[in-house]
Short mmCIF file of C-alpha atoms in Angstrom, two decimals:
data_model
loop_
_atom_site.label_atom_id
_atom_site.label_comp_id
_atom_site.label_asym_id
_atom_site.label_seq_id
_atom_site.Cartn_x
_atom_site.Cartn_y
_atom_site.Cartn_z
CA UNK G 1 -13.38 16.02 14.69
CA UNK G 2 -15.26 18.85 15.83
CA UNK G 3 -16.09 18.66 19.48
CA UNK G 4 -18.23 20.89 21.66
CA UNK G 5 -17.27 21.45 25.01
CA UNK G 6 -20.48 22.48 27.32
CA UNK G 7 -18.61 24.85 29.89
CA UNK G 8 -15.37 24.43 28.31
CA UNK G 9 -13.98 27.80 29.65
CA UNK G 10 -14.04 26.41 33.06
CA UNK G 11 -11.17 24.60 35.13
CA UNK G 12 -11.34 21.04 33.32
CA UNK G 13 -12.86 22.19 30.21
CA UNK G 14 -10.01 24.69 29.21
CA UNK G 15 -7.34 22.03 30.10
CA UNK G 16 -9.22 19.76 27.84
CA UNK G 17 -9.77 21.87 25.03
CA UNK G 18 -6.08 22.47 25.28
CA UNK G 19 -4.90 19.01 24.61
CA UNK G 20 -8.09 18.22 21.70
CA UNK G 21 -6.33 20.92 19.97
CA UNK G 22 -2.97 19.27 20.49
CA UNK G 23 -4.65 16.87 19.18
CA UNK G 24 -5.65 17.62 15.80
CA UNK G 25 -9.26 18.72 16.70
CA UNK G 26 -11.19 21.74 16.30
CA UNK G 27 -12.97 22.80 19.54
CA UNK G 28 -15.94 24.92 20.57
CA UNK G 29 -16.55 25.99 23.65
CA UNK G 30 -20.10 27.28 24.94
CA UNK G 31 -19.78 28.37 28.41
CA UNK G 32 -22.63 31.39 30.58
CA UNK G 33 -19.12 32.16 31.89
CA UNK G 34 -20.64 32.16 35.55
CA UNK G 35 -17.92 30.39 36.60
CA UNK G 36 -15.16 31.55 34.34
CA UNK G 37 -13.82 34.16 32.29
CA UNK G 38 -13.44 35.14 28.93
CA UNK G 39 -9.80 35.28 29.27
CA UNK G 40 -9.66 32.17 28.89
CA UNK G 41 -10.15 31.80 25.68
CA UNK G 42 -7.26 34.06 24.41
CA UNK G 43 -5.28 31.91 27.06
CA UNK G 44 -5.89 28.85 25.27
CA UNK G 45 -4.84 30.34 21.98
CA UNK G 46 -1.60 31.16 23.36
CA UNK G 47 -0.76 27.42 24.93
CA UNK G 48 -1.93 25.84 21.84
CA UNK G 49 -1.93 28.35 18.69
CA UNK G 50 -5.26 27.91 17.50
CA UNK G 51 -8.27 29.76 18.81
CA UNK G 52 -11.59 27.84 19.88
CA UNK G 53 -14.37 28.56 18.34
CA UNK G 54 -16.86 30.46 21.34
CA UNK G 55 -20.16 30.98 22.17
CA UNK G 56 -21.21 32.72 25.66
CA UNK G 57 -24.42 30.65 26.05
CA UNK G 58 -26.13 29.19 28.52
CA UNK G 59 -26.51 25.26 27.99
CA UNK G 60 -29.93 24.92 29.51
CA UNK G 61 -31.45 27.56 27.04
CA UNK G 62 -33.16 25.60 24.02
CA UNK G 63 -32.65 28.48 21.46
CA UNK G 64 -29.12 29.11 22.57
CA UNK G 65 -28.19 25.62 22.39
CA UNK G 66 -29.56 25.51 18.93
CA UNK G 67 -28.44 28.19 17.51
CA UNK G 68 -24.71 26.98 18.29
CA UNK G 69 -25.28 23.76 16.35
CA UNK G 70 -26.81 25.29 13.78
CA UNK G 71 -24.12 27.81 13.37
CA UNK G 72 -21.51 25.16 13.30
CA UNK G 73 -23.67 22.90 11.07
CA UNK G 74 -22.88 25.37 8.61
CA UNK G 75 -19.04 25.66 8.48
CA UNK G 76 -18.12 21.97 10.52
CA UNK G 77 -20.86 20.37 12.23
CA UNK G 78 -20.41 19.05 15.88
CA UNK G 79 -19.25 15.38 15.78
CA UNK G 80 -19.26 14.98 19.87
CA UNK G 81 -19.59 16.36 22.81
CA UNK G 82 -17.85 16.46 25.88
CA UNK G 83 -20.30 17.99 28.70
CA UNK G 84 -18.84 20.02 31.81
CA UNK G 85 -21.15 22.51 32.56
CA UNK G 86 -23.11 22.74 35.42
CA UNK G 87 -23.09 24.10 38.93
CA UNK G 88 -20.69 22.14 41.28
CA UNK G 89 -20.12 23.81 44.49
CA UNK G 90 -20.93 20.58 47.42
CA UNK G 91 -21.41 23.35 50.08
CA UNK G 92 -23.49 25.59 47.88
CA UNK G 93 -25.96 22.30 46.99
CA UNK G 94 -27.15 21.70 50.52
CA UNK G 95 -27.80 25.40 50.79
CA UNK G 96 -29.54 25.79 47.38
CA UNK G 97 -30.56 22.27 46.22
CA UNK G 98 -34.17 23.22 43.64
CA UNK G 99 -31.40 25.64 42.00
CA UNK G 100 -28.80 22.35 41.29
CA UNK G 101 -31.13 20.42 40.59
CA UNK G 102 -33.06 22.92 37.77
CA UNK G 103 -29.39 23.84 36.43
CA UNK G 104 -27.74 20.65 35.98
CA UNK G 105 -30.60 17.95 34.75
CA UNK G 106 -32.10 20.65 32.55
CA UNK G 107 -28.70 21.56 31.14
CA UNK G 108 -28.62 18.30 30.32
CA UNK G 109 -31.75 17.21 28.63
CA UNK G 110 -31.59 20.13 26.70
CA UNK G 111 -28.44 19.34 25.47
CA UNK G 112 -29.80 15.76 24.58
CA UNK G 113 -32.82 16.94 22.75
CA UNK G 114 -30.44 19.51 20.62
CA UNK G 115 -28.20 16.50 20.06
CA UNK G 116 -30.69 14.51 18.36
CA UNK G 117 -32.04 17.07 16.56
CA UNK G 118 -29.11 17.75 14.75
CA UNK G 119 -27.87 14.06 14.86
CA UNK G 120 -24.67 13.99 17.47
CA UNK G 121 -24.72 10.85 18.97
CA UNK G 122 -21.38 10.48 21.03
CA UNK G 123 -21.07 12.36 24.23
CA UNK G 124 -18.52 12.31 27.18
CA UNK G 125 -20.29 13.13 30.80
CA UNK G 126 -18.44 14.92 33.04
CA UNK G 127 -19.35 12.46 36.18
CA UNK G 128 -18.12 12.51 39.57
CA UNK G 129 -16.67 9.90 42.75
CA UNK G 130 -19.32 11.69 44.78
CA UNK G 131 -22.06 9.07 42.85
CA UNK G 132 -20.84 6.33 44.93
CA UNK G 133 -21.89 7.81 48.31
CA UNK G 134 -21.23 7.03 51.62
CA UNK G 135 -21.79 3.09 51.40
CA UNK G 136 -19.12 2.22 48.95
CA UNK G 137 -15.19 1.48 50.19
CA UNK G 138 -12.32 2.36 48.95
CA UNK G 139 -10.31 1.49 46.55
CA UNK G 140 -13.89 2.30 44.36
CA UNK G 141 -14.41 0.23 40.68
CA UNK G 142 -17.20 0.95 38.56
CA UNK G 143 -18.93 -1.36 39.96
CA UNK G 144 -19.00 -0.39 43.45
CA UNK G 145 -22.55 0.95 44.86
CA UNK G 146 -23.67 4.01 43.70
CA UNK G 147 -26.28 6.15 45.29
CA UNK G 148 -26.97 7.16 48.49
CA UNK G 149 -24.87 10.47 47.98
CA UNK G 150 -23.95 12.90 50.56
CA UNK G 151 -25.09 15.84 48.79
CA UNK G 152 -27.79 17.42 45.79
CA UNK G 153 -24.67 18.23 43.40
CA UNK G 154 -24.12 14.22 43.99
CA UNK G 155 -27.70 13.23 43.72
CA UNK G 156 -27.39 15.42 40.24
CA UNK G 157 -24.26 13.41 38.76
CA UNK G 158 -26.12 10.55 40.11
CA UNK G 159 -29.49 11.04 38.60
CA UNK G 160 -27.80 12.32 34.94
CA UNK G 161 -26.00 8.97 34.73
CA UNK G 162 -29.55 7.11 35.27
CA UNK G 163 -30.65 9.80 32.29
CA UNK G 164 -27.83 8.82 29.94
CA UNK G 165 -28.42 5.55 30.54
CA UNK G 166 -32.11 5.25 29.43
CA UNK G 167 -31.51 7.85 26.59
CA UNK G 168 -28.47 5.55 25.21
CA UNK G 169 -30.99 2.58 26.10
CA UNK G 170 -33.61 4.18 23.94
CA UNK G 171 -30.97 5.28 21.15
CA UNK G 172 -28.78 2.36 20.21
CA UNK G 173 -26.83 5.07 17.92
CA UNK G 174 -26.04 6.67 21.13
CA UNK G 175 -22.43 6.66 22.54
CA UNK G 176 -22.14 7.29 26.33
CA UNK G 177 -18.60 7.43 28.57
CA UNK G 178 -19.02 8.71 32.02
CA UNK G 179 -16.20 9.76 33.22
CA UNK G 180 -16.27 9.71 37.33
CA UNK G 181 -13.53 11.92 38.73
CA UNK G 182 -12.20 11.54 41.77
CA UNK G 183 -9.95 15.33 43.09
CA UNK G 184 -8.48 17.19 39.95
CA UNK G 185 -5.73 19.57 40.58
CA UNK G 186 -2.57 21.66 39.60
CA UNK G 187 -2.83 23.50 36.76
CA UNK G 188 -1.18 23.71 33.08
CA UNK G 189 2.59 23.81 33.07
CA UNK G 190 2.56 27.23 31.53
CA UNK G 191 1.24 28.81 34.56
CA UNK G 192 -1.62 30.65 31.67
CA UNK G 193 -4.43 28.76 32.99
CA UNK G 194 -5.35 27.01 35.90
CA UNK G 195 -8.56 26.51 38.22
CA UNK G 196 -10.34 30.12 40.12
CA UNK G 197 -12.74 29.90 42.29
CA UNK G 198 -15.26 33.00 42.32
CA UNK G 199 -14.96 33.76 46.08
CA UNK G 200 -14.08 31.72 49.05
CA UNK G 201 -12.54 27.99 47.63
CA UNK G 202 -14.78 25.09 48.63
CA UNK G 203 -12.16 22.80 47.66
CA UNK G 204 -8.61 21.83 49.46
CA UNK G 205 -5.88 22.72 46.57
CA UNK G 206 -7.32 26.19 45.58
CA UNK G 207 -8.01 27.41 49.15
CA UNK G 208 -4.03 26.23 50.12
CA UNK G 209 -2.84 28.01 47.13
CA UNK G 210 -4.41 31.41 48.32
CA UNK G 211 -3.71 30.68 51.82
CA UNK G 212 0.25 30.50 50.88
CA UNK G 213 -0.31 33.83 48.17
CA UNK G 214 -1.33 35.69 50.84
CA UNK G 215 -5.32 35.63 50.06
CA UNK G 216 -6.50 33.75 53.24
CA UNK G 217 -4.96 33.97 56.97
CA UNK G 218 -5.07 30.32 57.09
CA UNK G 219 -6.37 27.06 56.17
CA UNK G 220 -8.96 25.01 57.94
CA UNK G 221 -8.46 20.62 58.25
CA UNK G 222 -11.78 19.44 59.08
CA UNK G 223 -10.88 16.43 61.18
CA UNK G 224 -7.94 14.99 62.58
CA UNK G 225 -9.48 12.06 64.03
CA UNK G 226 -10.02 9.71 61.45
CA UNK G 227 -8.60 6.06 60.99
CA UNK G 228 -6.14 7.73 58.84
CA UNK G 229 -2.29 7.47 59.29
CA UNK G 230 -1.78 11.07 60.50
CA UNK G 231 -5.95 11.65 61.36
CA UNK G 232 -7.06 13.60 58.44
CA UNK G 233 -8.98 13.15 55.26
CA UNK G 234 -7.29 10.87 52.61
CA UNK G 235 -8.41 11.63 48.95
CA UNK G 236 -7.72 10.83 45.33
CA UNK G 237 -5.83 13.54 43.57
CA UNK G 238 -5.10 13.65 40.24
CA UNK G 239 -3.13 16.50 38.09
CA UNK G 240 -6.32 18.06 35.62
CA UNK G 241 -3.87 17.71 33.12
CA UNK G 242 -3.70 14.16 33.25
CA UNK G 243 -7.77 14.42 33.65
CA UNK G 244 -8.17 16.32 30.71
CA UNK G 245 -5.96 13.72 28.78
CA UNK G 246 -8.67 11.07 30.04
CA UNK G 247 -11.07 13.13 28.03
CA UNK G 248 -9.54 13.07 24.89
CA UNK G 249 -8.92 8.78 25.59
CA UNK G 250 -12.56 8.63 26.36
CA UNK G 251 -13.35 10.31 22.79
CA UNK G 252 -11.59 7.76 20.62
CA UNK G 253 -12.91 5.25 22.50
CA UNK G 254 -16.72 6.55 22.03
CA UNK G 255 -16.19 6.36 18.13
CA UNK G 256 -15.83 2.83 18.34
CA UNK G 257 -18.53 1.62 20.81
CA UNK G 258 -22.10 2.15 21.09
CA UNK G 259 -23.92 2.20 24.90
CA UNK G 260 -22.78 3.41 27.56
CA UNK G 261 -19.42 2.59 29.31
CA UNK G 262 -18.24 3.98 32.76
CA UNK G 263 -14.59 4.94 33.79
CA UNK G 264 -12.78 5.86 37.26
CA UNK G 265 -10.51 8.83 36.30
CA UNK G 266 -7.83 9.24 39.05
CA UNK G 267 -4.07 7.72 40.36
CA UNK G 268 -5.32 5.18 42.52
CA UNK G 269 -3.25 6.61 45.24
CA UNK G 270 -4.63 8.71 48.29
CA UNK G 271 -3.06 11.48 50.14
CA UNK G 272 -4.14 13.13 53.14
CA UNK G 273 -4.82 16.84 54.08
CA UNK G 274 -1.55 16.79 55.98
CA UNK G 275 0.49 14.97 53.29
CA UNK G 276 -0.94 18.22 50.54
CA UNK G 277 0.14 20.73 53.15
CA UNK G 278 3.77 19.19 53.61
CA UNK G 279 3.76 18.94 49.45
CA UNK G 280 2.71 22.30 49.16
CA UNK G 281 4.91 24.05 51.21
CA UNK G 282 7.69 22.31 49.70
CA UNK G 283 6.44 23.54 46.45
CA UNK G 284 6.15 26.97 47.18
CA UNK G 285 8.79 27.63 49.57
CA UNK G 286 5.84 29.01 51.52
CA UNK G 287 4.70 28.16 55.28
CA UNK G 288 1.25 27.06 55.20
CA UNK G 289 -0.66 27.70 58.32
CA UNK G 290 -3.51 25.24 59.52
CA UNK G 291 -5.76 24.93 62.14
CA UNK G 292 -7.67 22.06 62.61
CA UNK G 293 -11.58 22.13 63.10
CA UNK G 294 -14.26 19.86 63.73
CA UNK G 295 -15.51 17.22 60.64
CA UNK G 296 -17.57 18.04 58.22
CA UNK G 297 -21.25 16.34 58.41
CA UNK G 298 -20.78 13.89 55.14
CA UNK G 299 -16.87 14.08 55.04
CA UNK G 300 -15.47 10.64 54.44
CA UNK G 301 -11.97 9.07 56.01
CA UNK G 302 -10.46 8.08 52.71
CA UNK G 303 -11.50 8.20 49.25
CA UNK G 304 -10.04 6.94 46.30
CA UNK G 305 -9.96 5.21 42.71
CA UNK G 306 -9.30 1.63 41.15
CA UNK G 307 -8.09 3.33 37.88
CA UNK G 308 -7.47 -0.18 35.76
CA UNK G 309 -10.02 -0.12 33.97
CA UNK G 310 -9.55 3.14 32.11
CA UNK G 311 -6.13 1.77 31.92
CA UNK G 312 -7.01 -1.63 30.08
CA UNK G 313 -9.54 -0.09 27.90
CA UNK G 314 -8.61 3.29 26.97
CA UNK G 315 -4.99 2.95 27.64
CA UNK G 316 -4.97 5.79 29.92
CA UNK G 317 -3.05 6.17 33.42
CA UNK G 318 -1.71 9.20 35.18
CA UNK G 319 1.50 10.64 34.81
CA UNK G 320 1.76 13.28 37.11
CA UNK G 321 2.82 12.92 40.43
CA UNK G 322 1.42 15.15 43.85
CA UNK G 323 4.75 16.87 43.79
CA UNK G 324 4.16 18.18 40.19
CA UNK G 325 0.13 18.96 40.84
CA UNK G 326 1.62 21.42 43.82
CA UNK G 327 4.39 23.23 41.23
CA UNK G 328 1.64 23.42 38.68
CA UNK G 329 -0.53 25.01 41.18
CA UNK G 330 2.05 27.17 42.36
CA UNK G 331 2.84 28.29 39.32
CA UNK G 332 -0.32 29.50 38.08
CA UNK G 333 -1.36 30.68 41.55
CA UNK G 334 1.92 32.92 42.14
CA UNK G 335 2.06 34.04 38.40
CA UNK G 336 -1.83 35.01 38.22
CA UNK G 337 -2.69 35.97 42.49
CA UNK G 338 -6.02 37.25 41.16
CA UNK G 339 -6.82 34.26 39.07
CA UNK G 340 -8.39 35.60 35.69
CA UNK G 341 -9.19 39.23 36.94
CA UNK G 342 -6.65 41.90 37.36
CA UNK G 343 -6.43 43.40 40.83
CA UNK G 344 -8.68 46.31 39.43
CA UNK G 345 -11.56 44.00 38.47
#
């Protein structure tokens, strides 16, 4: 099959394309590459062998969008796609909601009207745990309460599901999977790609990973005073190569079902700040300094997944284990300390 991946030169999409092509697909990637580099691209071509097929495009564009299917429509049409892009800072959302909420649900409808027009029906959404706000417990299912989210990047993931929903409602050709992720880390085993941030990390992994290369002084736990074991935030992390596997379960299963279907992609296990640190260091052979500061408004004490039922109907579970998300990391973070950009750039 030929699949497009929407932002597939970012952090999840690059692992994914990697392991479509192991696969046996072909893969293009369209990606503004506002969050990601070109490198990328050649990167994949040396894990895998083959080269993606890429567009620099911006998803919420009509005529670029359509001028990438029609391209391909040519040689190997699109037979799915798997859609990533879109902004996803949670800090930069409160700060800047009209500009999340423009980017991601027009990205998205665009992409929907382009799909019909050239007849792609099947389509993997790149969801998130943040859709079942602050009313749900954990362990989450898909069936726990969704809504009330924290955050506009939330509300987004939130209010694309409803989309997808009515458009697969209105569409009975229409295959939906959205794929909620709960904390995706590490990075490929090769070291050649891996996740980097443009500018300060919002997110734990990448900001320990630069606070043990050197890049930061130190890293910041918001909150040691939850009903925790040790105080601090417990969360859901699972290796983004075992996520990106997910992806390519969720694909066969869309060829074979109509509607839309919802899946938890994570371990099922939580670990807390303090347990990452300890992992990390251990990893690296690195000290990690920490201070700890006041919570963050919205933070919750534990998140994290009730994976079974990706596991009963795709047959997917992870494999990876928190020891080998903080080598992976390491890996790519001490064999790239720049991420993508040379220390010139």
């Amino acid at each position: 099959m030929n699949i497009l991946l929407t932002g597939g030169a970012g952090y999840i999409g690059s692992h994914t394309a990697v392991e479509l092509l192991a696969k046996g697909h072909s893969v293009v990637i369209a990606d503004n590459l506002s969050n990601s580099h070109p490198a990328v691209i050649d990167r994949i071509e040396t894990i895998t062998g083959k080269r993606p097929l890429f567009f620099e495009a911006d998803i919420a564009d009509k005529k670029q969008t359509e001028a990438i299917f029609s391209a391909c429509a040519e040689h190997q049409p699109i037979d799915a796609v798997i859609h990533f892009a879109g902004y996803k800072a949670v800090g930069e959302s409160v700060a800047k909601p009209e500009i999340y909420y423009r980017n991601n649900i027009d990205s998205t409808l665009t992409l929907l009207e382009t799909m019909q027009t050239f007849g792609v029906n099947k389509l993997i959404f790149s969801s998130s745990a943040t859709v079942y706000g602050t009313e749900a417990e954990a362990p989450y299912t898909e069936q726990s309460p969704t809504g009330n989210c924290s955050n506009p990047y939330g509300w987004t993931k939130f209010m694309i599901e409803k989309i997808l929903g009515g458009v697969a409602l209105a569409h009975p050709e229409m295959s939906v999977v959205l794929l909620r992720y709960f904390n995706p880390v590490g990075a490929h085993e090769s070291g050649l790609i891996g996740e980097d941030p443009d500018g300060i990390p919002n997110n734990l992994f990448p900001y320990i990973s630069q606070v043990a290369i050197g890049r930061r002084e130190k890293l910041s736990v918001f909150g040691n005073d939850y009903p925790t074991p040790d105080g601090t935030g417990v969360r859901d992390y699972i290796h983004v190569t075992d996520l990106a596997k997910g992806h390519v379960c969720a694909l066969d299963y869309a060829c074979l079902h109509t509607g839309v279907e919802v899946f938890n992609l994570g371990s099922g296990k939580g670990s807390s700040v303090l347990d990452i640190v300890r992992a990390y260091e251990s990893a690296s052979g690195r000290k990690i300094p920490y201070v700890i500061a006041p919570r963050r408004a919205g933070d919750l004490a534990v998140s994290y997944a009730d994976p079974s039922k990706a596991k009963r109907l795709l047959g997917w579970q992870t494999e990876k284990s928190l020891s080998d998300m903080c080598k992976d990391s390491w890996k790519w973070q001490s064999q790239n300390p720049n991420g993508y950009r040379s220390s010139d750039e």
